[in-house]
């Protein structure tokens, strides 16, 4: 049994992106895999008055299940309203592989989808993205597609090198597919190891500027944008974790984009690091603890407080809507 997203109180991304581009901020798109991460995200965004896209990968959907996931989306809306905030909440499929995956999540109650045809040829990417747009728009579900390939791992697909987006392809792609937003590759990548030690962590901002010139006012999306905070790398190591050469995207590289055409910035790894660092701390400092509420709540609060700072430092979306309190 599925839902229509509007019945769940969810929003698609159309108005969110219009307001974000007009007012010069980006909408946070945070991945979640369980109730605690969903609460960390929605409480952070409601307290800051920031719109939010709750993102779910196909792996996360498999983990939480089709029955639970849309109801966590509904719960996020209900929590924000109970806190007195009017922020819009979208439930979005991250890196949808094909039309079948898109059909499944729209039936579940998702309000927004990504079709990731970035590994196909230009023509095949246009074909699959257009098919998804035709299907999704009939349900008033918004569609993100991707041009260019990020290095790193996206679900089961991994690419060793970046293929930066070619600005001279974007107008044709957007016109022929009818997509609502476009993810581009400008040097970000997924995971905790975005640059090699000694490398300058810089993005190809000239590509972004050229894409924005060719698509004025059109919502641009950046994937792989975690900052990989040193604070959490240190904390993980301090409490028994192992992680080497972890380097992310400095907030300063993203902030300029958020002020212009970048309407959505994807962050997953930062939340995973903060959540796990919090849990490790409890396990290491109190080995007798075995009540899940006692360690999951610490992970959740760590993730929530970090996302609140990120809303200010990276997204600039604080106060776009009414703030709430817990
Ligand atoms: O883009 C990838 C996201 O970080 C989701 O990762 O497939 O491990 O859930 P996942
Ligand atoms: P990070 O791995 O940088 O958090 O990127 C997440 C992402 O792009 C999800 O689609
Ligand atoms: Zn991604």
mmCIF file of C-alpha atoms and ligand atoms in Angstrom:
data_model
loop_
_atom_site.group_PDB
_atom_site.id
_atom_site.type_symbol
_atom_site.label_atom_id
_atom_site.label_comp_id
_atom_site.label_asym_id
_atom_site.label_seq_id
_atom_site.Cartn_x
_atom_site.Cartn_y
_atom_site.Cartn_z
ATOM 1 C CA UNK A 1 0.000 0.000 0.000
ATOM 2 C CA UNK A 2 1.312 3.441 -0.902
ATOM 3 C CA UNK A 3 0.495 7.136 -0.407
ATOM 4 C CA UNK A 4 0.171 10.320 -2.423
ATOM 5 C CA UNK A 5 2.833 12.679 -1.084
ATOM 6 C CA UNK A 6 0.394 15.551 -0.570
ATOM 7 C CA UNK A 7 -1.638 13.350 1.804
ATOM 8 C CA UNK A 8 1.525 13.053 3.912
ATOM 9 C CA UNK A 9 1.973 16.838 4.091
ATOM 10 C CA UNK A 10 5.126 16.694 1.928
ATOM 11 C CA UNK A 11 6.070 19.259 -0.751
ATOM 12 C CA UNK A 12 7.800 18.911 -4.103
ATOM 13 C CA UNK A 13 10.867 21.097 -4.697
ATOM 14 C CA UNK A 14 9.468 23.602 -7.238
ATOM 15 C CA UNK A 15 8.511 26.478 -4.890
ATOM 16 C CA UNK A 16 11.421 25.671 -2.553
ATOM 17 C CA UNK A 17 13.950 26.178 -5.347
ATOM 18 C CA UNK A 18 12.243 29.291 -6.728
ATOM 19 C CA UNK A 19 12.393 30.975 -3.305
ATOM 20 C CA UNK A 20 15.971 29.767 -2.684
ATOM 21 C CA UNK A 21 17.261 31.167 -5.979
ATOM 22 C CA UNK A 22 15.403 34.456 -5.525
ATOM 23 C CA UNK A 23 16.579 34.960 -1.966
ATOM 24 C CA UNK A 24 20.165 33.704 -2.435
ATOM 25 C CA UNK A 25 20.446 30.528 -0.373
ATOM 26 C CA UNK A 26 20.522 26.765 -1.045
ATOM 27 C CA UNK A 27 18.121 24.145 0.317
ATOM 28 C CA UNK A 28 19.842 21.496 2.476
ATOM 29 C CA UNK A 29 19.403 17.963 1.111
ATOM 30 C CA UNK A 30 20.348 15.635 3.936
ATOM 31 C CA UNK A 31 20.359 11.828 3.616
ATOM 32 C CA UNK A 32 18.791 9.697 6.324
ATOM 33 C CA UNK A 33 18.679 5.981 7.106
ATOM 34 C CA UNK A 34 16.683 5.759 10.327
ATOM 35 C CA UNK A 35 14.358 7.608 12.705
ATOM 36 C CA UNK A 36 17.139 9.248 14.720
ATOM 37 C CA UNK A 37 18.781 10.783 11.638
ATOM 38 C CA UNK A 38 15.389 11.968 10.351
ATOM 39 C CA UNK A 39 14.728 13.662 13.722
ATOM 40 C CA UNK A 40 18.207 15.234 13.805
ATOM 41 C CA UNK A 41 17.585 16.704 10.335
ATOM 42 C CA UNK A 42 14.052 17.973 10.805
ATOM 43 C CA UNK A 43 14.663 19.388 14.290
ATOM 44 C CA UNK A 44 17.785 21.229 13.059
ATOM 45 C CA UNK A 45 15.926 22.659 10.050
ATOM 46 C CA UNK A 46 12.750 23.559 11.980
ATOM 47 C CA UNK A 47 14.785 25.315 14.707
ATOM 48 C CA UNK A 48 16.648 27.292 12.044
ATOM 49 C CA UNK A 49 13.563 27.979 9.865
ATOM 50 C CA UNK A 50 15.251 26.266 6.880
ATOM 51 C CA UNK A 51 13.406 24.312 4.174
ATOM 52 C CA UNK A 52 14.587 20.711 3.956
ATOM 53 C CA UNK A 53 14.911 17.866 1.495
ATOM 54 C CA UNK A 54 15.012 14.497 3.237
ATOM 55 C CA UNK A 55 16.971 12.277 0.900
ATOM 56 C CA UNK A 56 16.787 8.549 0.680
ATOM 57 C CA UNK A 57 19.111 6.429 -1.477
ATOM 58 C CA UNK A 58 17.880 3.136 -2.939
ATOM 59 C CA UNK A 59 20.057 1.450 -0.287
ATOM 60 C CA UNK A 60 18.387 3.480 2.473
ATOM 61 C CA UNK A 61 14.938 2.629 1.087
ATOM 62 C CA UNK A 62 15.828 -1.061 1.122
ATOM 63 C CA UNK A 63 17.122 -0.714 4.706
ATOM 64 C CA UNK A 64 14.081 1.152 6.120
ATOM 65 C CA UNK A 65 11.503 -0.470 3.863
ATOM 66 C CA UNK A 66 8.764 0.920 1.619
ATOM 67 C CA UNK A 67 6.239 0.787 4.451
ATOM 68 C CA UNK A 68 8.316 2.763 6.973
ATOM 69 C CA UNK A 69 10.084 5.350 4.777
ATOM 70 C CA UNK A 70 7.079 7.476 3.654
ATOM 71 C CA UNK A 71 5.743 7.497 7.204
ATOM 72 C CA UNK A 72 9.089 8.850 8.447
ATOM 73 C CA UNK A 73 8.583 11.603 5.835
ATOM 74 C CA UNK A 74 5.120 12.318 7.242
ATOM 75 C CA UNK A 75 6.529 12.226 10.778
ATOM 76 C CA UNK A 76 9.130 14.843 9.783
ATOM 77 C CA UNK A 77 6.348 17.196 8.651
ATOM 78 C CA UNK A 78 4.360 16.532 11.838
ATOM 79 C CA UNK A 79 7.419 17.169 14.042
ATOM 80 C CA UNK A 80 8.121 20.493 12.300
ATOM 81 C CA UNK A 81 4.473 21.568 12.735
ATOM 82 C CA UNK A 82 4.422 20.454 16.401
ATOM 83 C CA UNK A 83 7.504 22.655 16.893
ATOM 84 C CA UNK A 84 5.564 25.603 15.438
ATOM 85 C CA UNK A 85 7.552 25.799 12.177
ATOM 86 C CA UNK A 86 6.082 26.034 8.678
ATOM 87 C CA UNK A 87 9.152 24.766 6.767
ATOM 88 C CA UNK A 88 8.394 22.754 3.627
ATOM 89 C CA UNK A 89 9.663 19.163 3.701
ATOM 90 C CA UNK A 90 10.382 17.136 0.549
ATOM 91 C CA UNK A 91 10.991 13.386 0.493
ATOM 92 C CA UNK A 92 13.451 12.772 -2.335
ATOM 93 C CA UNK A 93 14.898 9.692 -4.053
ATOM 94 C CA UNK A 94 18.676 10.158 -4.249
ATOM 95 C CA UNK A 95 20.460 8.675 -7.310
ATOM 96 C CA UNK A 96 17.450 6.876 -8.767
ATOM 97 C CA UNK A 97 18.888 4.326 -11.213
ATOM 98 C CA UNK A 98 15.925 3.943 -13.612
ATOM 99 C CA UNK A 99 12.236 4.539 -14.289
ATOM 100 C CA UNK A 100 11.240 1.426 -12.323
ATOM 101 C CA UNK A 101 12.843 2.808 -9.130
ATOM 102 C CA UNK A 102 11.126 6.146 -9.722
ATOM 103 C CA UNK A 103 7.715 4.466 -10.152
ATOM 104 C CA UNK A 104 8.228 2.532 -6.904
ATOM 105 C CA UNK A 105 8.982 5.610 -4.798
ATOM 106 C CA UNK A 106 6.232 7.761 -6.310
ATOM 107 C CA UNK A 107 3.798 4.981 -5.373
ATOM 108 C CA UNK A 108 5.291 5.000 -1.849
ATOM 109 C CA UNK A 109 4.731 8.753 -1.328
ATOM 110 C CA UNK A 110 7.947 10.491 -2.414
ATOM 111 C CA UNK A 111 7.550 14.086 -3.614
ATOM 112 C CA UNK A 112 10.759 14.441 -5.609
ATOM 113 C CA UNK A 113 13.119 12.122 -7.487
ATOM 114 C CA UNK A 114 16.551 12.075 -9.013
ATOM 115 C CA UNK A 115 17.195 10.097 -12.170
ATOM 116 C CA UNK A 116 20.928 9.524 -12.350
ATOM 117 C CA UNK A 117 21.714 8.891 -15.992
ATOM 118 C CA UNK A 118 25.157 10.445 -15.653
ATOM 119 C CA UNK A 119 26.927 7.183 -16.511
ATOM 120 C CA UNK A 120 25.091 6.913 -19.839
ATOM 121 C CA UNK A 121 25.964 8.663 -23.086
ATOM 122 C CA UNK A 122 24.524 12.180 -23.540
ATOM 123 C CA UNK A 123 21.680 10.890 -25.773
ATOM 124 C CA UNK A 124 20.814 7.959 -23.486
ATOM 125 C CA UNK A 125 20.900 10.261 -20.426
ATOM 126 C CA UNK A 126 18.425 12.572 -22.217
ATOM 127 C CA UNK A 127 16.198 9.607 -23.119
ATOM 128 C CA UNK A 128 15.974 8.137 -19.582
ATOM 129 C CA UNK A 129 15.670 11.553 -17.911
ATOM 130 C CA UNK A 130 12.867 12.637 -20.281
ATOM 131 C CA UNK A 131 10.962 9.390 -19.662
ATOM 132 C CA UNK A 132 11.164 9.996 -15.914
ATOM 133 C CA UNK A 133 10.035 13.624 -16.283
ATOM 134 C CA UNK A 134 6.987 12.576 -18.316
ATOM 135 C CA UNK A 135 6.046 9.978 -15.718
ATOM 136 C CA UNK A 136 6.781 12.025 -12.562
ATOM 137 C CA UNK A 137 5.181 15.286 -13.685
ATOM 138 C CA UNK A 138 1.834 13.517 -14.063
ATOM 139 C CA UNK A 139 1.955 13.143 -10.247
ATOM 140 C CA UNK A 140 3.349 16.678 -9.689
ATOM 141 C CA UNK A 141 6.613 15.100 -8.520
ATOM 142 C CA UNK A 142 9.734 17.141 -9.389
ATOM 143 C CA UNK A 143 12.768 15.646 -11.146
ATOM 144 C CA UNK A 144 16.526 16.186 -10.791
ATOM 145 C CA UNK A 145 18.956 14.793 -13.366
ATOM 146 C CA UNK A 146 22.757 14.813 -13.589
ATOM 147 C CA UNK A 147 25.252 15.790 -16.291
ATOM 148 C CA UNK A 148 28.903 14.941 -15.704
ATOM 149 C CA UNK A 149 30.243 12.211 -13.412
ATOM 150 C CA UNK A 150 31.493 12.613 -9.837
ATOM 151 C CA UNK A 151 34.495 10.565 -8.771
ATOM 152 C CA UNK A 152 33.787 8.204 -5.864
ATOM 153 C CA UNK A 153 31.005 5.817 -5.040
ATOM 154 C CA UNK A 154 27.286 6.299 -5.735
ATOM 155 C CA UNK A 155 25.476 3.228 -4.434
ATOM 156 C CA UNK A 156 26.931 0.377 -6.501
ATOM 157 C CA UNK A 157 28.383 2.552 -9.241
ATOM 158 C CA UNK A 158 31.898 3.874 -8.762
ATOM 159 C CA UNK A 159 34.002 6.137 -10.966
ATOM 160 C CA UNK A 160 37.717 6.670 -10.494
ATOM 161 C CA UNK A 161 37.928 10.100 -12.125
ATOM 162 C CA UNK A 162 35.686 13.139 -12.422
ATOM 163 C CA UNK A 163 34.124 13.927 -15.755
ATOM 164 C CA UNK A 164 33.363 17.590 -15.266
ATOM 165 C CA UNK A 165 30.084 18.888 -16.678
ATOM 166 C CA UNK A 166 30.500 20.482 -20.084
ATOM 167 C CA UNK A 167 28.675 23.831 -19.927
ATOM 168 C CA UNK A 168 27.884 23.769 -23.663
ATOM 169 C CA UNK A 169 25.628 20.707 -23.098
ATOM 170 C CA UNK A 170 23.403 22.054 -20.323
ATOM 171 C CA UNK A 171 20.876 24.129 -22.297
ATOM 172 C CA UNK A 172 20.132 21.310 -24.730
ATOM 173 C CA UNK A 173 19.872 18.797 -21.872
ATOM 174 C CA UNK A 174 17.462 20.892 -19.821
ATOM 175 C CA UNK A 175 15.309 21.867 -22.822
ATOM 176 C CA UNK A 176 15.012 18.362 -24.240
ATOM 177 C CA UNK A 177 14.352 16.600 -20.913
ATOM 178 C CA UNK A 178 12.162 19.161 -19.082
ATOM 179 C CA UNK A 179 13.898 18.427 -15.761
ATOM 180 C CA UNK A 180 13.274 20.724 -12.784
ATOM 181 C CA UNK A 181 16.876 20.844 -11.538
ATOM 182 C CA UNK A 182 20.307 19.774 -12.724
ATOM 183 C CA UNK A 183 23.185 18.227 -10.757
ATOM 184 C CA UNK A 184 26.596 19.146 -12.146
ATOM 185 C CA UNK A 185 30.121 17.816 -11.600
ATOM 186 C CA UNK A 186 32.599 20.538 -10.582
ATOM 187 C CA UNK A 187 35.052 18.550 -8.464
ATOM 188 C CA UNK A 188 32.955 17.397 -5.508
ATOM 189 C CA UNK A 189 32.736 13.662 -4.846
ATOM 190 C CA UNK A 190 30.918 11.266 -2.540
ATOM 191 C CA UNK A 191 32.291 9.947 0.730
ATOM 192 C CA UNK A 192 34.952 11.066 3.218
ATOM 193 C CA UNK A 193 37.977 11.055 0.868
ATOM 194 C CA UNK A 194 37.365 13.803 -1.659
ATOM 195 C CA UNK A 195 40.944 14.971 -2.143
ATOM 196 C CA UNK A 196 44.337 13.337 -1.724
ATOM 197 C CA UNK A 197 46.594 14.595 1.096
ATOM 198 C CA UNK A 198 48.498 17.656 -0.136
ATOM 199 C CA UNK A 199 45.907 18.449 -2.854
ATOM 200 C CA UNK A 200 44.270 21.888 -2.840
ATOM 201 C CA UNK A 201 40.559 21.286 -2.016
ATOM 202 C CA UNK A 202 39.237 23.595 -4.733
ATOM 203 C CA UNK A 203 36.153 23.290 -6.936
ATOM 204 C CA UNK A 204 35.916 24.232 -10.612
ATOM 205 C CA UNK A 205 33.846 27.318 -9.876
ATOM 206 C CA UNK A 206 34.415 28.606 -13.422
ATOM 207 C CA UNK A 207 32.203 25.732 -14.690
ATOM 208 C CA UNK A 208 29.474 26.715 -12.223
ATOM 209 C CA UNK A 209 29.636 30.357 -13.344
ATOM 210 C CA UNK A 210 29.353 29.331 -17.007
ATOM 211 C CA UNK A 211 26.428 26.942 -16.316
ATOM 212 C CA UNK A 212 24.621 29.719 -14.418
ATOM 213 C CA UNK A 213 25.208 32.120 -17.316
ATOM 214 C CA UNK A 214 23.658 29.637 -19.737
ATOM 215 C CA UNK A 215 20.745 28.710 -17.430
ATOM 216 C CA UNK A 216 19.846 31.929 -15.584
ATOM 217 C CA UNK A 217 17.628 31.286 -12.550
ATOM 218 C CA UNK A 218 17.601 27.508 -13.113
ATOM 219 C CA UNK A 219 18.089 25.349 -9.964
ATOM 220 C CA UNK A 220 21.572 23.802 -9.914
ATOM 221 C CA UNK A 221 22.412 20.914 -7.558
ATOM 222 C CA UNK A 222 25.745 19.971 -5.993
ATOM 223 C CA UNK A 223 26.305 16.404 -4.796
ATOM 224 C CA UNK A 224 29.204 15.159 -2.683
ATOM 225 C CA UNK A 225 29.418 18.369 -0.660
ATOM 226 C CA UNK A 226 30.271 17.168 2.842
ATOM 227 C CA UNK A 227 32.904 19.184 4.662
ATOM 228 C CA UNK A 228 34.258 16.126 6.580
ATOM 229 C CA UNK A 229 34.921 18.136 9.770
ATOM 230 C CA UNK A 230 38.272 17.538 11.471
ATOM 231 C CA UNK A 231 36.422 17.634 14.782
ATOM 232 C CA UNK A 232 34.593 14.381 13.987
ATOM 233 C CA UNK A 233 37.603 12.683 12.427
ATOM 234 C CA UNK A 234 39.512 13.390 15.670
ATOM 235 C CA UNK A 235 36.583 12.230 17.794
ATOM 236 C CA UNK A 236 36.201 8.988 15.827
ATOM 237 C CA UNK A 237 39.907 8.242 16.251
ATOM 238 C CA UNK A 238 39.887 9.239 19.927
ATOM 239 C CA UNK A 239 37.113 6.744 20.646
ATOM 240 C CA UNK A 240 38.533 3.766 18.776
ATOM 241 C CA UNK A 241 37.501 4.401 15.149
ATOM 242 C CA UNK A 242 39.819 4.127 12.161
ATOM 243 C CA UNK A 243 39.672 6.622 9.307
ATOM 244 C CA UNK A 244 42.546 7.876 7.175
ATOM 245 C CA UNK A 245 43.094 10.760 4.727
ATOM 246 C CA UNK A 246 39.587 12.135 5.207
ATOM 247 C CA UNK A 247 39.282 15.467 3.334
ATOM 248 C CA UNK A 248 36.049 17.256 2.391
ATOM 249 C CA UNK A 249 34.865 20.459 0.712
ATOM 250 C CA UNK A 250 35.607 23.653 2.684
ATOM 251 C CA UNK A 251 32.454 25.647 3.527
ATOM 252 C CA UNK A 252 33.956 28.698 1.798
ATOM 253 C CA UNK A 253 34.011 26.849 -1.579
ATOM 254 C CA UNK A 254 30.258 26.160 -1.368
ATOM 255 C CA UNK A 255 28.982 29.392 0.171
ATOM 256 C CA UNK A 256 29.366 31.452 -3.026
ATOM 257 C CA UNK A 257 27.442 28.881 -5.075
ATOM 258 C CA UNK A 258 24.621 28.821 -2.525
ATOM 259 C CA UNK A 259 24.270 32.610 -2.907
ATOM 260 C CA UNK A 260 23.793 32.294 -6.678
ATOM 261 C CA UNK A 261 22.253 29.498 -8.806
ATOM 262 C CA UNK A 262 22.923 26.502 -6.547
ATOM 263 C CA UNK A 263 19.490 25.657 -5.114
ATOM 264 C CA UNK A 264 20.263 22.272 -3.479
ATOM 265 C CA UNK A 265 23.402 20.936 -1.805
ATOM 266 C CA UNK A 266 23.670 17.241 -0.866
ATOM 267 C CA UNK A 267 25.212 16.162 2.418
ATOM 268 C CA UNK A 268 25.295 12.623 3.776
ATOM 269 C CA UNK A 269 28.840 11.826 4.973
ATOM 270 C CA UNK A 270 28.955 14.694 7.527
ATOM 271 C CA UNK A 271 25.818 13.338 9.209
ATOM 272 C CA UNK A 272 27.231 9.807 9.267
ATOM 273 C CA UNK A 273 30.483 11.041 10.827
ATOM 274 C CA UNK A 274 28.768 13.161 13.508
ATOM 275 C CA UNK A 275 26.230 10.428 14.343
ATOM 276 C CA UNK A 276 28.881 7.703 14.619
ATOM 277 C CA UNK A 277 31.329 9.915 16.560
ATOM 278 C CA UNK A 278 28.621 10.569 19.165
ATOM 279 C CA UNK A 279 27.813 6.878 19.506
ATOM 280 C CA UNK A 280 31.507 5.893 19.710
ATOM 281 C CA UNK A 281 32.012 8.385 22.510
ATOM 282 C CA UNK A 282 29.282 6.727 24.609
ATOM 283 C CA UNK A 283 30.594 3.223 23.909
ATOM 284 C CA UNK A 284 34.184 4.211 24.738
ATOM 285 C CA UNK A 285 33.445 6.267 27.854
ATOM 286 C CA UNK A 286 30.671 4.066 29.241
ATOM 287 C CA UNK A 287 31.271 0.453 28.191
ATOM 288 C CA UNK A 288 28.483 -0.703 30.517
ATOM 289 C CA UNK A 289 25.807 1.142 28.519
ATOM 290 C CA UNK A 290 23.482 -1.067 26.473
ATOM 291 C CA UNK A 291 20.273 0.982 26.294
ATOM 292 C CA UNK A 292 20.006 2.056 22.594
ATOM 293 C CA UNK A 293 18.241 5.285 23.594
ATOM 294 C CA UNK A 294 21.311 6.334 25.598
ATOM 295 C CA UNK A 295 23.727 6.137 22.653
ATOM 296 C CA UNK A 296 21.443 6.820 19.667
ATOM 297 C CA UNK A 297 20.278 10.069 21.289
ATOM 298 C CA UNK A 298 23.896 11.256 21.627
ATOM 299 C CA UNK A 299 24.549 10.490 17.930
ATOM 300 C CA UNK A 300 21.348 12.299 16.990
ATOM 301 C CA UNK A 301 22.160 15.440 19.011
ATOM 302 C CA UNK A 302 25.696 15.577 17.574
ATOM 303 C CA UNK A 303 24.300 15.389 14.026
ATOM 304 C CA UNK A 304 21.594 17.971 14.776
ATOM 305 C CA UNK A 305 23.964 20.535 16.270
ATOM 306 C CA UNK A 306 26.427 20.162 13.381
ATOM 307 C CA UNK A 307 23.678 20.603 10.779
ATOM 308 C CA UNK A 308 22.494 23.772 12.556
ATOM 309 C CA UNK A 309 25.940 25.327 12.082
ATOM 310 C CA UNK A 310 26.046 24.159 8.462
ATOM 311 C CA UNK A 311 22.711 25.849 7.701
ATOM 312 C CA UNK A 312 24.415 29.143 8.582
ATOM 313 C CA UNK A 313 27.939 28.528 7.220
ATOM 314 C CA UNK A 314 27.078 26.779 3.946
ATOM 315 C CA UNK A 315 23.402 26.955 2.961
ATOM 316 C CA UNK A 316 22.480 30.455 4.198
ATOM 317 C CA UNK A 317 18.891 29.197 4.569
ATOM 318 C CA UNK A 318 18.326 30.235 8.204
ATOM 319 C CA UNK A 319 15.088 32.146 8.721
ATOM 320 C CA UNK A 320 13.665 31.510 5.238
ATOM 321 C CA UNK A 321 10.538 30.164 7.024
ATOM 322 C CA UNK A 322 9.131 30.362 10.535
ATOM 323 C CA UNK A 323 11.440 28.980 13.206
ATOM 324 C CA UNK A 324 10.184 26.374 15.679
ATOM 325 C CA UNK A 325 11.208 25.190 19.109
ATOM 326 C CA UNK A 326 11.320 21.708 20.593
HETATM 327 O O1 LIG B 1 25.146 9.505 -2.941
HETATM 328 C C1 LIG B 1 25.267 8.620 -2.102
HETATM 329 C C2 LIG B 1 24.705 8.801 -0.744
HETATM 330 O O2 LIG B 1 25.713 9.197 0.149
HETATM 331 C C3 LIG B 1 23.956 7.571 -0.297
HETATM 332 O O3 LIG B 1 24.773 6.555 0.114
HETATM 333 O O4 LIG B 1 23.900 4.537 -1.066
HETATM 334 O O5 LIG B 1 25.326 4.326 0.984
HETATM 335 O O6 LIG B 1 22.975 5.140 1.146
HETATM 336 P P1 LIG B 1 24.209 5.041 0.293
HETATM 337 P P1 LIG B 2 28.631 13.389 0.635
HETATM 338 O O1 LIG B 2 29.196 12.003 0.580
HETATM 339 O O2 LIG B 2 29.662 14.422 0.359
HETATM 340 O O3 LIG B 2 27.908 13.686 1.909
HETATM 341 O O4 LIG B 2 27.557 13.524 -0.571
HETATM 342 C C1 LIG B 2 26.264 13.027 -0.429
HETATM 343 C C2 LIG B 2 25.498 13.047 -1.713
HETATM 344 O O5 LIG B 2 25.854 13.648 -2.698
HETATM 345 C C3 LIG B 2 24.243 12.277 -1.732
HETATM 346 O O6 LIG B 2 23.669 12.259 -3.000
HETATM 347 ZN ZN1 LIG B 3 25.027 12.176 -4.637
#
